[in-house]
Amino acid sequence: MLGLDKTGWIEKPRPTCGPLDAIVRPLALAPCTSDIHTVWEGAIGDRHNLVLGHEGVGEVVEVGDMVKVFKPGDRVIMPAITPDWGSLEAQSGYSVHSGGMLGGWKFSNSKDGVFAEFIHINEADANLALLPDGIEPETGAMLSDMVPTGLHGSELAGVKYGDDVCVIGIGPVGLMAVRGAVLRGAANLFAVGTRPNCVQVARSFGATDIISYKEGPLHDQILDRTNGKGVDRVIIAGGDNDTFDTAIRMLKPGGAIGNINYLGSGDYIKIPREAWGVGMGHKTIHGGLMPGGRLRMEKLAQLVLTGRVDPSQLITHRFEGLEHVEDAVMLMKDKPADLIKPVVSIRY
Ligand code: NAD
Ligand code: ZN
């Protein structure tokens, strides 16, 4: 990111490795819709000469003196979120907010991201995860952000056995949210989306009903299909600030919304007063960024290894060579109808 609305290549010095850190070279990289919000919506403010990217798998090329778990040659998942684990926020259970709100989101935000020849990883033992043999790097790259973020959506919404769940937005994040909700025990799962590729993957991940926002207000459609009762949980993985309005309207009293959507513009979100029980409806909103951490990341990798989560179904476009990162980013920006997720492989 050279500046707002502007991307290109730049030369930077090779990052240096502190005692707890690692330096990684990329094997597979993927752009995120968040990179698009950051550059073309200015969603986190202006940034100059910032390396984009926070999704990828790589090979460790150097480790600091105090790193115990990883060594050069290891294939690792680089999580999008790389907190400071000694911070008070991490100790209070909110690693992602280490050092201040969203402070654990460093790559392509407060420090250079992963679209580079060499990538600096802070607190390598706590933040990296070994990529198991049996997961190809391209699929592994979906473990940086898509799998943990989507699955976190179902945690934020608190999905329980037998819950009826609606997932709004079935891009790659929402599709992973569908899978997460199914694994946590959803009964009827309403997935909101229209693109044929996404609809097909949503069904394969366990969606029972597909809802099109082109066919009228979402809450009316959900209320129609649930005898006027609504759903227990809503996971928001697409849309805008007004999506909270429809989500509150389709939610049962006592229900919860898990938001993992990155709200790129506007100042306020909309909550309808009456449908929110005039303030007393016990309809909760949890919005969050995934926590990161080696333990979580290695567990999620086991879900992929055991076949319970198959993020390879997200990959619709493949490129070879670091120089094609730019094409992948532009594809993510333009969002052709057949796109779910592009991935770039790098061979040495
Ligand atoms: P995407 O654009 O591929 O998918 C979003 C989907 O929502 C699309 O299919 C779109 O058609 C649909 N949509 C748009 N408007 C809608 C509406 N009004 N109602 C219903 N559906 C609507 O994006 P993605 O890559 O899946 O990412 C989803 C969001 O998650 C983005 O905002 C991204 O920045 C964010 N994100 C958050 C985190 C996190 O940690 N919280 C991590 C990664 C991505
Ligand atoms: Zn992301």
Coordinates of C-alpha atoms and ligand atoms in Angstrom, one line a residue:
M1 CA 0.0 0.0 0.0
L2 CA 1.8 3.1 -1.2
G3 CA -1.1 5.3 0.0
L4 CA -4.9 5.5 -0.1
D5 CA -6.2 3.9 -3.3
K6 CA -2.7 3.1 -4.4
T7 CA -0.7 -0.2 -4.5
G8 CA 2.6 -1.2 -6.0
W9 CA 5.9 -2.8 -5.2
I10 CA 8.6 -1.3 -2.9
E11 CA 12.1 -2.2 -1.8
K12 CA 12.6 -2.5 2.0
P13 CA 15.5 -3.8 4.0
R14 CA 15.3 -7.4 5.1
P15 CA 13.6 -7.4 8.6
T16 CA 15.9 -8.2 11.6
C17 CA 15.2 -11.0 13.9
G18 CA 14.9 -10.3 17.7
P19 CA 15.6 -13.0 20.3
L20 CA 12.0 -14.1 20.4
D21 CA 11.3 -13.7 16.7
A22 CA 11.5 -15.6 13.5
I23 CA 12.0 -14.6 9.8
V24 CA 9.9 -16.5 7.3
R25 CA 9.9 -16.7 3.5
P26 CA 6.5 -17.3 1.9
L27 CA 5.3 -20.5 0.3
A28 CA 1.7 -19.5 -0.2
L29 CA -0.1 -16.2 0.2
A30 CA -3.6 -15.0 -0.1
P31 CA -5.2 -11.5 -0.1
C32 CA -8.1 -10.7 2.3
T33 CA -11.1 -8.5 1.8
S34 CA -9.7 -6.6 4.7
D35 CA -6.7 -5.5 2.5
I36 CA -9.3 -4.0 0.2
H37 CA -11.1 -2.1 2.9
T38 CA -7.7 -0.8 4.1
V39 CA -6.5 0.5 0.8
W40 CA -9.6 1.5 -1.1
E41 CA -11.9 2.5 1.7
G42 CA -9.2 4.0 4.0
A43 CA -11.0 2.0 6.8
I44 CA -8.1 2.2 9.3
G45 CA -6.8 5.6 8.0
D46 CA -4.0 6.5 5.7
R47 CA -1.0 4.3 5.5
H48 CA 2.1 4.9 3.4
N49 CA 4.6 2.3 2.1
L50 CA 3.0 -0.4 4.2
V51 CA 3.4 -4.0 3.0
L52 CA -0.1 -5.6 2.7
G53 CA -1.1 -9.1 3.4
H54 CA -1.8 -11.2 6.6
E55 CA -2.6 -14.6 5.2
G56 CA 0.1 -17.1 4.3
V57 CA 2.2 -20.2 5.0
G58 CA 6.0 -20.0 4.8
E59 CA 9.3 -21.6 5.7
V60 CA 11.3 -20.4 8.7
V61 CA 14.7 -19.1 7.6
E62 CA 15.9 -17.7 10.9
V63 CA 15.0 -17.8 14.5
G64 CA 16.1 -15.7 17.5
D65 CA 18.2 -17.1 20.4
M66 CA 15.2 -17.6 22.7
V67 CA 13.0 -19.4 20.2
K68 CA 12.5 -23.0 21.4
V69 CA 9.7 -24.5 19.2
F70 CA 10.7 -23.6 15.7
K71 CA 13.8 -23.9 13.6
P72 CA 14.9 -23.0 10.1
G73 CA 13.2 -25.3 7.5
D74 CA 9.9 -25.6 9.4
R75 CA 6.8 -25.0 7.4
V76 CA 4.5 -22.7 9.4
I77 CA 1.1 -21.0 9.3
M78 CA 1.5 -17.3 9.8
P79 CA -1.7 -16.2 11.6
A80 CA -3.3 -12.9 10.7
I81 CA -3.2 -11.9 14.3
T82 CA 0.1 -12.0 16.2
P83 CA -0.5 -10.6 19.7
D84 CA 2.0 -9.7 22.4
W85 CA 1.3 -12.5 24.8
G86 CA 2.8 -10.8 27.9
S87 CA 0.4 -7.9 27.7
L88 CA -2.3 -7.4 30.3
E89 CA -4.9 -7.5 27.6
A90 CA -3.7 -11.0 26.6
Q91 CA -3.6 -12.1 30.2
S92 CA -7.2 -10.9 30.6
G93 CA -8.2 -13.2 27.7
Y94 CA -8.2 -10.6 24.9
S95 CA -5.0 -11.3 23.1
V96 CA -6.2 -9.6 20.0
H97 CA -6.3 -6.3 21.9
S98 CA -2.8 -6.6 23.2
G99 CA -1.4 -3.1 23.7
G100 CA -4.7 -1.4 22.8
M101 CA -7.8 -2.1 20.7
L102 CA -7.0 -4.4 17.8
G103 CA -3.3 -4.2 18.8
G104 CA -2.8 -7.9 18.0
W105 CA -3.6 -7.2 14.4
K106 CA -0.2 -6.1 13.3
F107 CA 0.4 -7.4 9.7
S108 CA -0.8 -4.9 7.2
N109 CA -2.0 -2.6 9.9
S110 CA 0.8 -1.5 12.3
K111 CA 3.6 -3.4 10.7
D112 CA 4.6 -4.7 7.3
G113 CA 2.5 -7.7 6.2
V114 CA 3.3 -11.0 4.5
F115 CA 3.4 -10.0 0.8
A116 CA 7.2 -9.8 1.0
E117 CA 10.3 -11.9 0.4
F118 CA 11.0 -12.0 4.1
I119 CA 8.5 -11.7 6.9
H120 CA 9.1 -10.8 10.5
I121 CA 7.2 -12.8 13.1
N122 CA 7.1 -11.4 16.7
E123 CA 7.0 -13.9 19.6
A124 CA 7.4 -16.8 17.2
D125 CA 6.8 -19.6 19.7
A126 CA 3.5 -18.1 20.7
N127 CA 2.3 -17.0 17.3
L128 CA 3.4 -19.4 14.6
A129 CA 1.9 -22.8 14.2
L130 CA 3.5 -25.8 12.4
L131 CA 1.8 -26.7 9.2
P132 CA 1.1 -30.5 9.5
D133 CA 2.4 -32.7 6.7
G134 CA -0.7 -33.6 4.7
I135 CA -1.9 -30.0 4.4
E136 CA -0.6 -28.3 1.2
P137 CA 0.6 -24.7 1.7
E138 CA -2.2 -23.2 -0.4
T139 CA -4.9 -24.8 1.8
G140 CA -2.8 -24.0 4.9
A141 CA -2.9 -20.3 3.9
M142 CA -6.7 -20.4 4.6
L143 CA -5.8 -21.2 8.2
S144 CA -4.2 -17.8 8.7
D145 CA -7.5 -15.9 8.7
M146 CA -10.5 -17.5 6.9
V147 CA -10.8 -20.6 9.1
P148 CA -10.1 -18.9 12.4
T149 CA -12.2 -15.8 11.7
G150 CA -15.2 -17.8 10.3
L151 CA -15.1 -20.2 13.2
H152 CA -14.8 -17.4 15.6
G153 CA -18.1 -16.0 14.3
S154 CA -19.9 -19.1 15.6
E155 CA -18.1 -18.7 18.9
L156 CA -19.1 -15.0 19.1
A157 CA -22.7 -15.9 18.4
G158 CA -22.5 -18.7 21.0
V159 CA -24.0 -21.4 18.7
K160 CA -25.4 -24.4 20.7
Y161 CA -26.8 -27.8 19.7
G162 CA -30.1 -27.4 17.9
D163 CA -29.9 -23.7 17.4
D164 CA -31.3 -22.2 14.2
V165 CA -28.6 -20.0 12.7
C166 CA -28.5 -17.4 9.9
V167 CA -25.1 -16.5 8.3
I168 CA -25.3 -13.2 6.5
G169 CA -22.8 -13.0 3.7
I170 CA -21.2 -16.2 2.3
G171 CA -17.9 -15.0 0.9
P172 CA -14.9 -17.1 2.3
V173 CA -15.3 -15.8 5.8
G174 CA -19.1 -16.5 5.9
L175 CA -18.6 -19.9 4.4
M176 CA -16.2 -20.8 7.2
A177 CA -18.8 -19.4 9.7
V178 CA -21.3 -21.8 8.1
R179 CA -19.0 -24.7 8.8
G180 CA -18.2 -23.5 12.3
A181 CA -21.9 -23.2 13.2
V182 CA -22.6 -26.7 11.8
L183 CA -19.7 -28.1 13.8
R184 CA -21.0 -26.5 17.0
G185 CA -24.4 -28.1 16.5
A186 CA -26.7 -25.8 14.4
A187 CA -30.0 -27.3 13.3
N188 CA -31.5 -25.2 10.5
L189 CA -28.8 -23.1 9.0
F190 CA -29.8 -20.3 6.7
A191 CA -27.0 -19.0 4.5
V192 CA -27.6 -15.6 2.8
G193 CA -25.9 -15.3 -0.6
T194 CA -26.5 -15.6 -4.3
R195 CA -23.2 -16.4 -6.1
P196 CA -23.5 -20.0 -7.4
N197 CA -19.9 -21.0 -6.3
C198 CA -20.6 -19.7 -2.8
V199 CA -24.0 -21.3 -2.6
Q200 CA -22.6 -24.7 -3.6
V201 CA -19.8 -24.5 -1.0
A202 CA -22.3 -23.4 1.7
R203 CA -24.4 -26.4 0.9
S204 CA -21.4 -28.7 1.0
F205 CA -20.5 -27.2 4.4
G206 CA -23.9 -27.9 5.8
A207 CA -26.3 -25.0 5.1
T208 CA -29.9 -26.3 5.0
D209 CA -31.5 -23.2 3.4
I210 CA -30.2 -20.6 1.0
I211 CA -31.7 -17.1 1.2
S212 CA -31.3 -14.4 -1.4
Y213 CA -31.2 -10.8 -0.4
K214 CA -32.6 -10.1 -3.8
E215 CA -35.9 -11.6 -2.8
G216 CA -37.0 -9.1 -0.2
P217 CA -35.9 -8.1 3.3
L218 CA -33.8 -10.9 4.9
H219 CA -35.7 -10.7 8.3
D220 CA -39.0 -11.2 6.5
Q221 CA -37.7 -14.2 4.7
I222 CA -36.3 -15.7 7.9
L223 CA -39.4 -15.0 10.0
D224 CA -41.5 -16.6 7.2
R225 CA -39.4 -19.7 7.4
T226 CA -39.4 -20.0 11.2
N227 CA -43.1 -19.5 11.9
G228 CA -42.5 -15.9 12.9
K229 CA -40.1 -16.9 15.7
G230 CA -36.7 -16.0 14.1
V231 CA -33.4 -17.6 14.7
D232 CA -31.3 -18.2 17.8
R233 CA -28.0 -16.9 16.3
V234 CA -27.0 -14.6 13.5
I235 CA -23.4 -14.5 12.2
I236 CA -22.7 -11.4 10.2
A237 CA -19.9 -11.9 7.6
G238 CA -20.9 -9.4 4.9
G239 CA -23.1 -6.4 4.3
D240 CA -22.7 -3.0 5.9
N241 CA -23.7 -1.0 9.0
D242 CA -27.4 -1.4 8.3
T243 CA -27.1 -5.2 8.3
F244 CA -27.4 -5.1 12.1
D245 CA -30.9 -3.8 11.6
T246 CA -32.0 -6.9 9.7
A247 CA -30.0 -9.1 12.1
I248 CA -31.8 -7.8 15.2
R249 CA -35.1 -8.2 13.5
M250 CA -34.6 -11.9 12.7
L251 CA -33.2 -12.7 16.1
K252 CA -35.2 -14.4 18.9
P253 CA -35.3 -12.7 22.3
G254 CA -32.2 -14.1 24.1
G255 CA -30.4 -14.6 20.9
A256 CA -27.0 -13.4 19.9
I257 CA -25.3 -11.8 16.9
G258 CA -21.7 -12.7 16.2
N259 CA -20.1 -10.1 13.9
I260 CA -16.9 -10.7 12.1
N261 CA -17.5 -8.3 9.3
Y262 CA -15.0 -5.4 9.0
L263 CA -17.1 -2.2 8.9
G264 CA -15.2 -0.1 6.4
S265 CA -17.1 3.1 6.4
G266 CA -19.8 5.2 8.2
D267 CA -19.9 6.3 11.8
Y268 CA -22.7 4.3 13.4
I269 CA -24.4 0.9 13.2
K270 CA -28.2 0.7 13.2
I271 CA -30.1 -1.0 15.9
P272 CA -33.9 -1.0 15.5
R273 CA -35.4 0.1 18.9
E274 CA -38.6 -1.9 18.9
A275 CA -37.2 -5.1 17.4
W276 CA -34.4 -4.8 20.1
G277 CA -37.2 -5.2 22.7
V278 CA -37.2 -1.4 23.3
G279 CA -33.8 -2.0 24.9
M280 CA -34.9 -5.0 27.0
G281 CA -35.0 -7.9 24.5
H282 CA -31.9 -9.8 25.6
K283 CA -30.6 -9.6 22.1
T284 CA -26.8 -9.5 22.4
I285 CA -24.2 -8.3 19.8
H286 CA -20.6 -9.6 20.0
G287 CA -18.1 -8.3 17.4
G288 CA -14.6 -9.6 17.5
L289 CA -11.4 -10.3 15.8
M290 CA -10.0 -13.8 16.1
P291 CA -7.6 -14.3 19.0
G292 CA -4.6 -16.0 17.2
G293 CA -2.1 -18.0 19.2
R294 CA -0.2 -21.3 18.5
L295 CA -2.5 -23.5 20.5
R296 CA -5.6 -22.3 18.7
M297 CA -3.9 -22.3 15.3
E298 CA -2.6 -25.9 15.7
K299 CA -6.0 -27.1 16.8
L300 CA -7.6 -25.6 13.8
A301 CA -5.0 -27.3 11.6
Q302 CA -6.1 -30.6 13.2
L303 CA -9.7 -29.8 12.1
V304 CA -8.4 -29.6 8.5
L305 CA -6.2 -32.6 8.8
T306 CA -9.1 -34.7 10.1
G307 CA -11.3 -33.5 7.3
R308 CA -13.9 -31.8 9.5
V309 CA -13.1 -28.5 7.9
D310 CA -12.1 -28.3 4.2
P311 CA -10.9 -24.8 3.4
S312 CA -9.5 -26.0 0.0
Q313 CA -13.1 -25.6 -1.3
L314 CA -12.7 -21.8 -0.9
I315 CA -9.8 -21.6 -3.4
T316 CA -11.2 -20.7 -6.8
H317 CA -8.1 -18.9 -8.4
R318 CA -4.5 -20.0 -8.3
F319 CA -1.3 -18.0 -9.2
E320 CA 2.4 -19.0 -9.2
G321 CA 5.1 -16.6 -8.2
L322 CA 5.3 -13.7 -5.7
E323 CA 4.9 -11.2 -8.5
H324 CA 1.3 -12.4 -9.0
V325 CA 0.3 -11.2 -5.5
E326 CA -0.7 -8.0 -7.2
D327 CA -3.1 -9.8 -9.6
A328 CA -4.6 -11.7 -6.6
V329 CA -5.2 -8.4 -4.8
M330 CA -6.8 -6.8 -7.8
L331 CA -9.0 -9.9 -8.2
M332 CA -10.1 -9.5 -4.6
K333 CA -10.9 -5.9 -5.2
D334 CA -12.9 -6.6 -8.4
K335 CA -14.7 -9.6 -7.0
P336 CA -15.7 -11.4 -10.2
A337 CA -18.8 -13.6 -9.7
D338 CA -16.9 -16.8 -9.7
L339 CA -14.3 -15.7 -7.1
I340 CA -14.3 -17.1 -3.6
K341 CA -10.6 -16.9 -2.7
P342 CA -7.4 -16.6 -4.8
V343 CA -4.1 -18.0 -3.6
V344 CA -0.5 -17.4 -4.8
S345 CA 2.1 -20.2 -4.6
I346 CA 5.8 -19.4 -4.4
R347 CA 8.4 -22.0 -5.2
Y348 CA 12.2 -21.7 -4.8
Ligands
NAD1 P1 -16.7 -11.2 0.6 O1 -16.9 -9.8 0.1 O2 -16.1 -12.2 -0.3 O3 -18.0 -11.7 1.1 C1 -19.0 -10.9 1.7 C2 -20.4 -11.4 1.2 O4 -21.4 -10.7 1.7 C3 -20.5 -11.4 -0.3 O5 -20.8 -12.6 -0.8 C4 -21.6 -10.3 -0.5 O6 -22.3 -10.6 -1.7 C5 -22.4 -10.4 0.7 N1 -23.1 -9.2 1.0 C6 -22.8 -8.0 0.7 N2 -23.8 -7.2 1.2 C7 -24.7 -7.9 1.7 C8 -26.0 -7.7 2.3 N3 -26.4 -6.4 2.5 N4 -26.7 -8.7 2.8 C9 -26.2 -9.9 2.7 N5 -25.0 -10.3 2.2 C10 -24.3 -9.2 1.6 O7 -15.8 -10.9 1.9 P2 -15.0 -12.0 2.8 O8 -13.7 -12.1 2.3 O9 -15.8 -13.2 3.1 O10 -14.9 -11.2 4.2 C11 -16.1 -10.8 4.9 C12 -15.8 -9.7 5.8 O11 -15.0 -10.2 6.9 C13 -15.1 -8.5 5.2 O12 -15.6 -7.3 5.7 C14 -13.7 -8.7 5.7 O13 -12.9 -7.6 5.7 C15 -14.0 -9.2 7.1 N6 -12.9 -10.0 7.8 C16 -12.9 -9.9 9.1 C17 -11.9 -10.6 9.8 C18 -11.9 -10.6 11.3 O14 -11.0 -11.1 11.9 N7 -13.0 -10.1 12.0 C19 -11.0 -11.3 9.2 C20 -11.0 -11.4 7.8 C21 -12.0 -10.7 7.1
ZN2 ZN -8.1 -10.7 6.9

